[in-house]
């Protein structure tokens, strides 16, 4: 059976499975960002006559592959085509009035797509949620900022996400979703996108709850740092650092230069060359510009920009091991490198000694991963929870602590390992290199159920954060609730992170 539903731009024909779930894929939410619309804010899609088939994923944003060895661990999909600003919907009841969840994929703002099979929304629809996934512009095409003279918005990828949320507001009722009960959720760069959306004036009122997995509201570039990145990008391409000149560069050359630029930052993470990108290790990410993102997201949220929006925010216990174990860096960290990295993150001189005391017997690579995990993920999550709590919202904190047996168990509960559990898609083969073949379904059951419960009721199943020493729910074997994350280490970061 092929159900047909109406949107404001035309009708779409999906697929109704034997499980009773209707699937609609490759629905345009904005016009193709090509020709005169390249490096321009999203525009509405053209209306169409008749019925548009929506039975297969549409084109994905252009990108290069992850650098080895992550290319063998993180699933990717590349579908060619220009109409990349498309979304997908799973619904169990087009005639219902169900909660809606909108997924923002991760990928360091240069990789990923909404077409990854592991992001299939069947389990959410099975449990009474209308699930939406989407593509947005990546890399330079999504996050370029060339300087003070650039009059166009910097954050085109974020504006794409806003356009998708506007589509949800205007159309999701036709798919059985309630536009007054929209939860936006994302992981890694997707979570950082959600953090930015919480602060963006253009996104206000478009969603009502937010889930941030392994990324919160600290990761954004100042205009000065973004200008440094754009200048080096232009130099690699041999063109002036202006939007028209960069827009004239053929896409394959642009993608090659992006990849080379990321390699340069990794090889020489000097703040004098890259600004904040030297620590974030992401040359393209949200930019604090004068228009779309007026201030650093965490600062805007602390000032009440997202007052009243309940959040579910957390981290995986061993986040940074994804970036140190497969590459071999974990075993190469010396005491000297550890001290220099800690200083770069802003830890005071006594910081490394404090981490050694908190983790007796830990090798330098273990301590480096702990410090980096705190800087990138734990601390931003805690600060976001604190900010939202002060402005009348509920903030629920979690830690995902199940350890993958991959790489001899050295990955631990690393970055991204929670995603297949959240989607209840453990059997998807794309996740096998990350999960190491293990499929602890009972943890997927509890994790997925918490996300569904939060989107449906605002309560994932454990108490909201309260200062001081709020509750952190731990997913693992066995699950438990704990207090005072970072314990005695948190004072080290006061005024730093």
Coordinates of C-alpha atoms in Angstrom, one line a residue:
X1 CA 0.0 0.0 0.0
X2 CA 1.3 3.5 -0.9
X3 CA -0.2 6.2 1.4
X4 CA -0.4 9.7 -0.1
X5 CA -0.3 12.7 2.2
X6 CA -0.4 16.4 1.5
X7 CA 2.2 19.0 2.3
X8 CA 2.1 22.8 1.6
X9 CA 4.2 22.3 -1.6
X10 CA 2.6 19.2 -2.9
X11 CA 1.5 15.6 -2.2
X12 CA 3.9 12.8 -1.4
X13 CA 3.5 9.0 -1.7
X14 CA 5.3 6.9 0.9
X15 CA 5.4 3.2 1.8
X16 CA 3.3 1.5 4.4
X17 CA 5.1 -1.5 5.9
X18 CA 3.6 -4.6 7.3
X19 CA 4.4 -3.2 10.8
X20 CA 1.8 -0.5 10.2
X21 CA 4.4 2.3 10.0
X22 CA 4.4 4.7 7.0
X23 CA 7.7 5.9 5.7
X24 CA 8.2 9.0 3.6
X25 CA 11.7 9.9 2.4
X26 CA 13.3 12.6 0.3
X27 CA 10.8 15.3 1.0
X28 CA 12.3 18.7 0.0
X29 CA 12.1 21.3 2.8
X30 CA 14.1 23.9 0.9
X31 CA 15.3 24.6 -2.6
X32 CA 18.5 23.0 -3.9
X33 CA 21.4 25.2 -2.7
X34 CA 23.1 25.4 -6.1
X35 CA 23.7 28.1 -8.7
X36 CA 22.7 31.5 -7.3
X37 CA 21.5 29.8 -4.1
X38 CA 25.0 28.4 -3.3
X39 CA 26.3 30.1 -0.2
X40 CA 22.9 31.7 0.3
X41 CA 20.3 31.2 3.0
X42 CA 17.7 28.4 2.3
X43 CA 14.8 29.3 0.2
X44 CA 11.4 27.5 0.1
X45 CA 11.2 24.5 -2.3
X46 CA 9.3 24.9 -5.6
X47 CA 5.7 23.5 -5.4
X48 CA 5.0 20.4 -7.6
X49 CA 1.9 19.1 -9.3
X50 CA 0.6 15.6 -8.9
X51 CA 2.1 13.2 -6.4
X52 CA 5.8 13.0 -5.6
X53 CA 7.2 9.5 -4.8
X54 CA 8.8 9.5 -1.4
X55 CA 10.0 5.9 -1.1
X56 CA 13.9 6.3 -1.1
X57 CA 16.4 8.5 0.6
X58 CA 17.4 11.6 -1.4
X59 CA 20.7 13.2 -2.1
X60 CA 23.1 13.9 0.8
X61 CA 25.3 16.9 1.5
X62 CA 28.7 16.7 -0.4
X63 CA 31.6 15.6 1.8
X64 CA 34.8 13.6 1.9
X65 CA 35.2 10.4 3.8
X66 CA 36.2 10.4 7.4
X67 CA 39.9 10.1 7.9
X68 CA 41.3 6.6 8.6
X69 CA 40.6 4.8 10.9
X70 CA 37.2 6.5 11.6
X71 CA 36.1 5.7 8.1
X72 CA 35.9 2.1 9.1
X73 CA 34.1 2.7 12.3
X74 CA 31.5 5.4 11.6
X75 CA 28.8 4.6 9.0
X76 CA 28.4 7.0 6.1
X77 CA 26.1 7.2 3.1
X78 CA 26.7 9.3 0.0
X79 CA 23.9 9.8 -2.5
X80 CA 24.6 12.2 -5.4
X81 CA 22.3 15.0 -6.4
X82 CA 21.7 18.7 -5.9
X83 CA 18.4 18.6 -3.9
X84 CA 20.2 17.8 -0.6
X85 CA 17.9 19.8 1.6
X86 CA 15.4 17.0 2.2
X87 CA 14.0 15.1 5.1
X88 CA 12.4 11.8 6.0
X89 CA 9.4 11.0 8.2
X90 CA 8.3 7.8 10.0
X91 CA 4.8 7.8 11.4
X92 CA 2.6 5.1 12.9
X93 CA -0.7 7.1 12.5
X94 CA -1.1 9.9 10.0
X95 CA -4.4 10.7 11.6
X96 CA -3.0 11.0 15.1
X97 CA -1.7 13.9 17.2
X98 CA 1.6 12.4 18.3
X99 CA 4.8 13.8 19.8
X100 CA 7.5 14.6 17.2
X101 CA 11.2 14.1 17.3
X102 CA 13.6 15.7 14.8
X103 CA 17.0 14.2 14.5
X104 CA 20.1 16.3 13.7
X105 CA 23.0 14.0 12.6
X106 CA 26.6 14.4 13.8
X107 CA 29.8 14.3 11.8
X108 CA 32.0 17.3 13.0
X109 CA 29.9 19.6 10.7
X110 CA 31.7 18.1 7.7
X111 CA 30.3 14.5 7.6
X112 CA 27.1 12.6 8.2
X113 CA 23.6 12.6 6.8
X114 CA 20.1 11.8 7.7
X115 CA 20.2 8.8 5.3
X116 CA 22.4 6.6 7.5
X117 CA 20.4 3.3 7.8
X118 CA 21.1 3.2 11.6
X119 CA 19.1 6.4 11.9
X120 CA 16.0 4.6 10.7
X121 CA 13.0 5.8 12.7
X122 CA 11.0 2.6 12.9
X123 CA 11.5 2.0 16.6
X124 CA 10.4 5.5 17.5
X125 CA 7.3 5.3 15.3
X126 CA 6.6 1.8 16.8
X127 CA 6.5 3.5 20.2
X128 CA 4.2 6.3 19.3
X129 CA 6.5 9.1 18.0
X130 CA 6.7 10.7 14.6
X131 CA 10.4 10.7 13.7
X132 CA 12.0 13.2 11.3
X133 CA 15.5 13.0 10.0
X134 CA 17.2 15.5 7.7
X135 CA 20.2 16.7 5.8
X136 CA 21.8 20.1 6.1
X137 CA 24.8 21.8 4.4
X138 CA 28.2 20.8 5.7
X139 CA 31.7 22.2 5.7
X140 CA 32.4 25.5 4.0
X141 CA 29.1 25.4 2.2
X142 CA 27.3 25.3 5.5
X143 CA 29.5 27.3 7.9
X144 CA 31.8 29.6 6.0
X145 CA 32.5 33.1 7.4
X146 CA 35.0 35.2 5.5
X147 CA 35.1 38.3 7.7
X148 CA 33.6 41.5 8.8
X149 CA 32.7 42.6 5.3
X150 CA 30.6 39.5 4.7
X151 CA 27.0 40.6 4.8
X152 CA 25.5 37.1 4.4
X153 CA 24.7 34.9 7.5
X154 CA 27.5 32.7 8.5
X155 CA 25.6 29.7 9.6
X156 CA 23.9 28.4 6.6
X157 CA 23.8 24.8 7.9
X158 CA 22.0 26.0 11.0
X159 CA 19.6 28.0 8.9
X160 CA 18.9 24.9 6.9
X161 CA 18.0 23.2 10.2
X162 CA 15.7 26.1 11.1
X163 CA 14.0 25.8 7.7
X164 CA 13.5 22.1 8.3
X165 CA 11.9 22.9 11.7
X166 CA 9.7 25.4 10.0
X167 CA 8.6 22.7 7.6
X168 CA 7.8 20.5 10.6
X169 CA 5.7 23.3 12.1
X170 CA 3.8 23.8 8.9
X171 CA 3.4 20.2 7.7
X172 CA 3.8 17.6 10.4
X173 CA 0.2 17.5 11.4
X174 CA -0.5 15.9 8.0
X175 CA 1.7 13.0 9.1
X176 CA 0.1 12.6 12.5
X177 CA 2.5 14.8 14.4
X178 CA 1.7 17.5 17.0
X179 CA 3.5 20.7 16.0
X180 CA 3.1 21.9 19.6
X181 CA 5.1 18.9 20.9
X182 CA 8.4 18.9 18.9
X183 CA 11.6 17.6 20.5
X184 CA 14.8 18.3 18.6
X185 CA 17.7 15.9 19.3
X186 CA 21.2 15.3 18.0
X187 CA 24.5 13.7 18.7
X188 CA 28.0 15.2 18.5
X189 CA 27.8 18.0 15.9
X190 CA 24.1 17.4 15.9
X191 CA 24.0 18.1 19.6
X192 CA 26.1 21.2 19.2
X193 CA 23.6 22.2 16.5
X194 CA 20.8 21.8 19.0
X195 CA 22.8 23.9 21.5
X196 CA 23.0 26.6 18.8
X197 CA 19.3 26.3 18.0
X198 CA 18.5 26.9 21.7
X199 CA 20.3 30.3 21.3
X200 CA 19.1 31.3 17.8
X201 CA 16.4 34.0 17.5
X202 CA 15.2 32.4 14.3
X203 CA 14.6 29.0 16.0
X204 CA 12.5 30.4 18.9
X205 CA 9.2 28.6 19.2
X206 CA 10.0 25.9 16.6
X207 CA 10.6 23.2 19.2
X208 CA 9.6 22.6 22.8
X209 CA 12.2 20.1 24.2
X210 CA 15.7 19.3 23.3
X211 CA 18.1 16.3 23.7
X212 CA 21.8 16.8 23.4
X213 CA 24.0 13.7 23.2
X214 CA 27.7 14.3 23.5
X215 CA 27.8 18.0 22.6
X216 CA 26.1 21.0 24.1
X217 CA 26.4 24.8 23.7
X218 CA 30.1 25.7 24.0
X219 CA 31.3 24.7 20.6
X220 CA 31.3 27.8 18.3
X221 CA 33.9 29.9 16.6
X222 CA 34.4 33.6 17.1
X223 CA 34.3 35.7 13.9
X224 CA 38.1 36.2 14.2
X225 CA 38.7 32.4 14.3
X226 CA 36.3 31.7 11.5
X227 CA 38.0 34.4 9.4
X228 CA 41.4 32.7 10.0
X229 CA 40.0 29.4 8.8
X230 CA 38.4 31.0 5.7
X231 CA 41.6 32.8 4.8
X232 CA 43.6 29.6 4.9
X233 CA 40.9 27.8 2.9
X234 CA 41.1 30.5 0.2
X235 CA 44.9 30.3 0.1
X236 CA 44.7 26.5 -0.4
X237 CA 42.3 27.2 -3.3
X238 CA 44.3 30.1 -4.7
X239 CA 41.4 32.5 -4.7
X240 CA 40.6 35.7 -2.7
X241 CA 38.8 35.0 0.6
X242 CA 35.4 36.3 -0.5
X243 CA 32.1 34.5 -0.7
X244 CA 31.7 35.0 -4.5
X245 CA 35.2 33.8 -5.2
X246 CA 34.8 30.7 -3.0
X247 CA 31.4 30.1 -4.4
X248 CA 32.9 29.9 -7.9
X249 CA 35.3 27.1 -6.9
X250 CA 34.1 23.7 -8.3
X251 CA 32.8 21.4 -5.6
X252 CA 35.5 18.7 -5.8
X253 CA 38.2 21.3 -5.3
X254 CA 36.4 22.8 -2.4
X255 CA 36.0 19.4 -0.7
X256 CA 39.6 18.5 -1.2
X257 CA 40.7 21.8 0.3
X258 CA 38.4 21.2 3.3
X259 CA 40.0 17.8 3.9
X260 CA 43.5 19.3 3.6
X261 CA 42.6 22.1 6.0
X262 CA 41.4 19.6 8.7
X263 CA 44.7 17.7 8.3
X264 CA 46.7 20.9 8.8
X265 CA 44.8 21.8 12.0
X266 CA 45.3 18.3 13.4
X267 CA 49.0 18.4 12.6
X268 CA 49.6 21.9 14.0
X269 CA 46.8 22.9 16.5
X270 CA 48.2 26.3 17.1
X271 CA 45.7 28.9 18.4
X272 CA 47.6 31.7 16.7
X273 CA 46.8 30.0 13.4
X274 CA 43.3 28.8 14.0
X275 CA 41.8 30.4 17.1
X276 CA 39.3 28.2 18.9
X277 CA 39.4 25.7 16.1
X278 CA 42.8 24.6 17.4
X279 CA 41.1 23.1 20.4
X280 CA 37.8 22.1 18.9
X281 CA 39.6 20.5 15.9
X282 CA 36.7 21.5 13.7
X283 CA 37.4 24.2 11.2
X284 CA 33.7 24.5 10.2
X285 CA 31.2 24.9 13.0
X286 CA 28.7 27.5 14.2
X287 CA 30.0 31.0 14.1
X288 CA 29.1 33.8 16.4
X289 CA 28.0 36.3 13.8
X290 CA 26.0 39.5 14.1
X291 CA 22.9 38.0 12.6
X292 CA 22.0 34.3 12.9
X293 CA 23.9 33.5 16.1
X294 CA 24.5 36.8 18.0
X295 CA 26.5 35.3 20.9
X296 CA 28.2 32.1 22.1
X297 CA 25.3 29.7 22.6
X298 CA 26.0 28.9 26.2
X299 CA 26.1 32.6 27.0
X300 CA 22.8 33.3 25.3
X301 CA 21.3 30.3 27.1
X302 CA 22.7 31.5 30.4
X303 CA 20.9 34.8 29.7
X304 CA 17.6 33.0 29.2
X305 CA 17.4 32.6 25.4
X306 CA 15.9 29.1 25.9
X307 CA 14.0 29.7 29.0
X308 CA 11.3 27.1 29.7
X309 CA 12.7 24.5 27.2
X310 CA 13.3 21.2 29.0
X311 CA 16.5 19.4 28.1
X312 CA 17.9 15.9 28.3
X313 CA 21.7 16.2 28.1
X314 CA 24.6 13.9 28.6
X315 CA 27.8 12.2 27.5
X316 CA 29.4 8.7 27.1
X317 CA 31.8 7.8 29.9
X318 CA 34.8 7.4 27.7
X319 CA 34.0 9.9 24.8
X320 CA 37.5 10.7 23.7
X321 CA 38.7 7.2 23.3
X322 CA 37.1 7.1 19.9
X323 CA 39.7 9.6 18.8
X324 CA 42.7 8.1 20.6
X325 CA 42.3 4.3 20.6
X326 CA 41.7 3.4 16.9
X327 CA 44.4 5.9 15.8
X328 CA 47.0 4.5 18.2
X329 CA 47.4 7.9 19.9
X330 CA 46.2 6.4 23.2
X331 CA 49.5 4.5 23.7
X332 CA 51.7 7.3 22.5
X333 CA 50.7 10.0 25.0
X334 CA 53.7 10.9 27.2
X335 CA 53.6 12.7 30.5
X336 CA 55.0 15.8 28.7
X337 CA 52.2 15.7 26.0
X338 CA 49.6 15.2 28.8
X339 CA 50.8 18.3 30.6
X340 CA 50.9 20.4 27.5
X341 CA 47.4 19.3 26.4
X342 CA 46.0 20.0 29.9
X343 CA 47.5 23.5 29.8
X344 CA 46.0 24.1 26.3
X345 CA 42.6 23.2 27.7
X346 CA 43.1 25.7 30.5
X347 CA 43.7 23.4 33.5
X348 CA 45.8 25.0 36.2
X349 CA 49.2 23.6 37.0
X350 CA 47.9 21.3 39.7
X351 CA 45.3 19.9 37.3
X352 CA 47.1 16.8 36.0
X353 CA 48.1 15.8 39.5
X354 CA 44.4 16.1 40.5
X355 CA 43.3 13.8 37.7
X356 CA 46.1 11.3 38.6
X357 CA 44.8 11.2 42.2
X358 CA 41.2 10.7 40.9
X359 CA 42.3 7.9 38.6
X360 CA 45.0 5.9 40.4
X361 CA 47.2 3.9 38.2
X362 CA 45.9 5.5 35.0
X363 CA 48.4 5.7 32.1
X364 CA 49.0 9.1 30.4
X365 CA 46.7 8.1 27.5
X366 CA 43.9 7.3 29.9
X367 CA 44.3 10.7 31.7
X368 CA 44.4 12.6 28.4
X369 CA 41.2 10.9 27.3
X370 CA 39.5 11.8 30.7
X371 CA 40.6 15.5 30.5
X372 CA 39.6 15.8 26.8
X373 CA 36.2 14.1 27.6
X374 CA 35.6 16.6 30.4
X375 CA 36.5 19.6 28.2
X376 CA 34.6 18.6 25.1
X377 CA 31.5 16.9 26.6
X378 CA 31.0 16.6 30.4
X379 CA 31.5 20.2 31.3
X380 CA 29.4 21.7 28.5
X381 CA 26.6 19.3 29.4
X382 CA 26.8 20.3 33.1
X383 CA 26.9 24.0 32.3
X384 CA 23.9 23.7 30.0
X385 CA 21.9 21.9 32.7
X386 CA 22.8 24.6 35.2
X387 CA 21.8 27.4 32.8
X388 CA 18.5 25.9 31.9
X389 CA 17.6 25.1 35.5
X390 CA 18.2 28.7 36.5
X391 CA 15.6 29.8 33.9
X392 CA 12.7 27.6 34.9
X393 CA 13.3 24.5 32.8
X394 CA 13.9 21.0 33.8
X395 CA 17.3 19.5 32.9
X396 CA 17.9 15.8 33.1
X397 CA 21.5 14.6 33.0
X398 CA 22.8 11.1 31.9
X399 CA 26.0 9.2 31.4
X400 CA 26.1 6.3 28.9
X401 CA 28.5 3.8 30.4
X402 CA 28.3 0.5 28.4
X403 CA 31.7 -0.5 27.2
X404 CA 32.1 -1.8 23.7
X405 CA 34.3 -4.9 23.3
X406 CA 35.7 -3.5 20.1
X407 CA 39.5 -3.0 20.0
X408 CA 40.0 -5.4 22.8
X409 CA 37.7 -3.4 25.0
X410 CA 39.9 -0.3 24.9
X411 CA 37.2 1.8 23.3
X412 CA 35.1 1.7 26.5
X413 CA 32.0 3.8 26.3
X414 CA 33.3 5.9 23.6
X415 CA 31.9 8.7 21.5
X416 CA 28.9 7.6 19.3
X417 CA 28.5 4.2 21.0
X418 CA 25.1 5.4 22.4
X419 CA 23.5 6.1 19.1
X420 CA 22.4 2.6 18.1
X421 CA 20.9 2.2 21.6
X422 CA 19.0 5.4 21.3
X423 CA 17.5 4.3 18.0
X424 CA 17.1 0.7 19.1
X425 CA 19.0 -0.4 16.0
X426 CA 21.7 -2.6 17.5
X427 CA 21.5 -5.1 14.6
X428 CA 22.2 -2.5 11.9
X429 CA 25.5 -3.7 10.3
X430 CA 26.8 -0.2 10.0
X431 CA 27.2 -0.1 13.8
X432 CA 29.0 -3.5 14.0
X433 CA 32.6 -2.0 14.0
X434 CA 31.7 0.3 16.9
X435 CA 29.7 -2.3 18.9
X436 CA 32.2 -5.1 18.4
X437 CA 29.4 -7.6 17.7
X438 CA 27.8 -7.3 21.1
X439 CA 24.0 -6.6 21.2
X440 CA 22.9 -5.9 24.9
X441 CA 19.3 -5.4 24.0
X442 CA 18.1 -4.6 27.5
X443 CA 20.3 -1.5 27.5
X444 CA 18.8 -0.4 24.2
X445 CA 15.3 -1.0 25.6
X446 CA 16.0 1.3 28.6
X447 CA 17.8 4.0 26.7
X448 CA 15.4 4.2 23.8
X449 CA 12.4 4.2 26.3
X450 CA 13.9 7.2 28.1
X451 CA 14.2 9.2 24.9
X452 CA 10.6 8.3 24.0
X453 CA 9.4 9.2 27.5
X454 CA 11.1 12.5 27.5
X455 CA 9.7 13.5 24.1
X456 CA 6.2 12.4 25.2
X457 CA 6.0 13.6 28.8
X458 CA 9.2 15.7 29.5
X459 CA 10.3 13.0 32.0
X460 CA 12.9 10.4 31.0
X461 CA 12.5 8.5 34.2
X462 CA 14.8 10.1 36.8
X463 CA 14.9 13.3 38.8
X464 CA 15.8 16.6 37.1
X465 CA 19.1 18.3 37.9
X466 CA 19.3 20.4 41.1
X467 CA 22.2 22.4 42.3
X468 CA 24.5 21.5 44.0
X469 CA 25.2 17.9 43.2
X470 CA 22.3 17.0 40.8
X471 CA 21.4 13.5 39.7
X472 CA 23.0 11.9 36.8
X473 CA 21.4 8.7 35.5
X474 CA 23.9 6.1 34.3
X475 CA 23.0 3.7 31.4
X476 CA 25.0 0.6 31.6
X477 CA 25.2 -2.7 33.3
X478 CA 23.7 -2.3 35.8
X479 CA 22.1 1.2 35.5
X480 CA 22.2 3.5 38.5
X481 CA 21.9 7.2 39.5
X482 CA 24.8 9.1 40.9
X483 CA 25.5 12.5 42.2
X484 CA 28.1 15.3 41.8
X485 CA 29.7 14.5 38.4
X486 CA 33.4 15.2 38.3
X487 CA 33.3 15.3 42.1
X488 CA 36.5 17.0 43.3
X489 CA 37.7 17.8 39.8
X490 CA 34.9 20.3 39.0
X491 CA 36.5 23.3 40.9
X492 CA 39.6 23.0 38.6
X493 CA 37.4 24.1 35.7
X494 CA 35.7 27.1 37.4
X495 CA 36.3 30.1 35.2
X496 CA 37.8 27.9 32.5
X497 CA 35.0 25.8 31.1

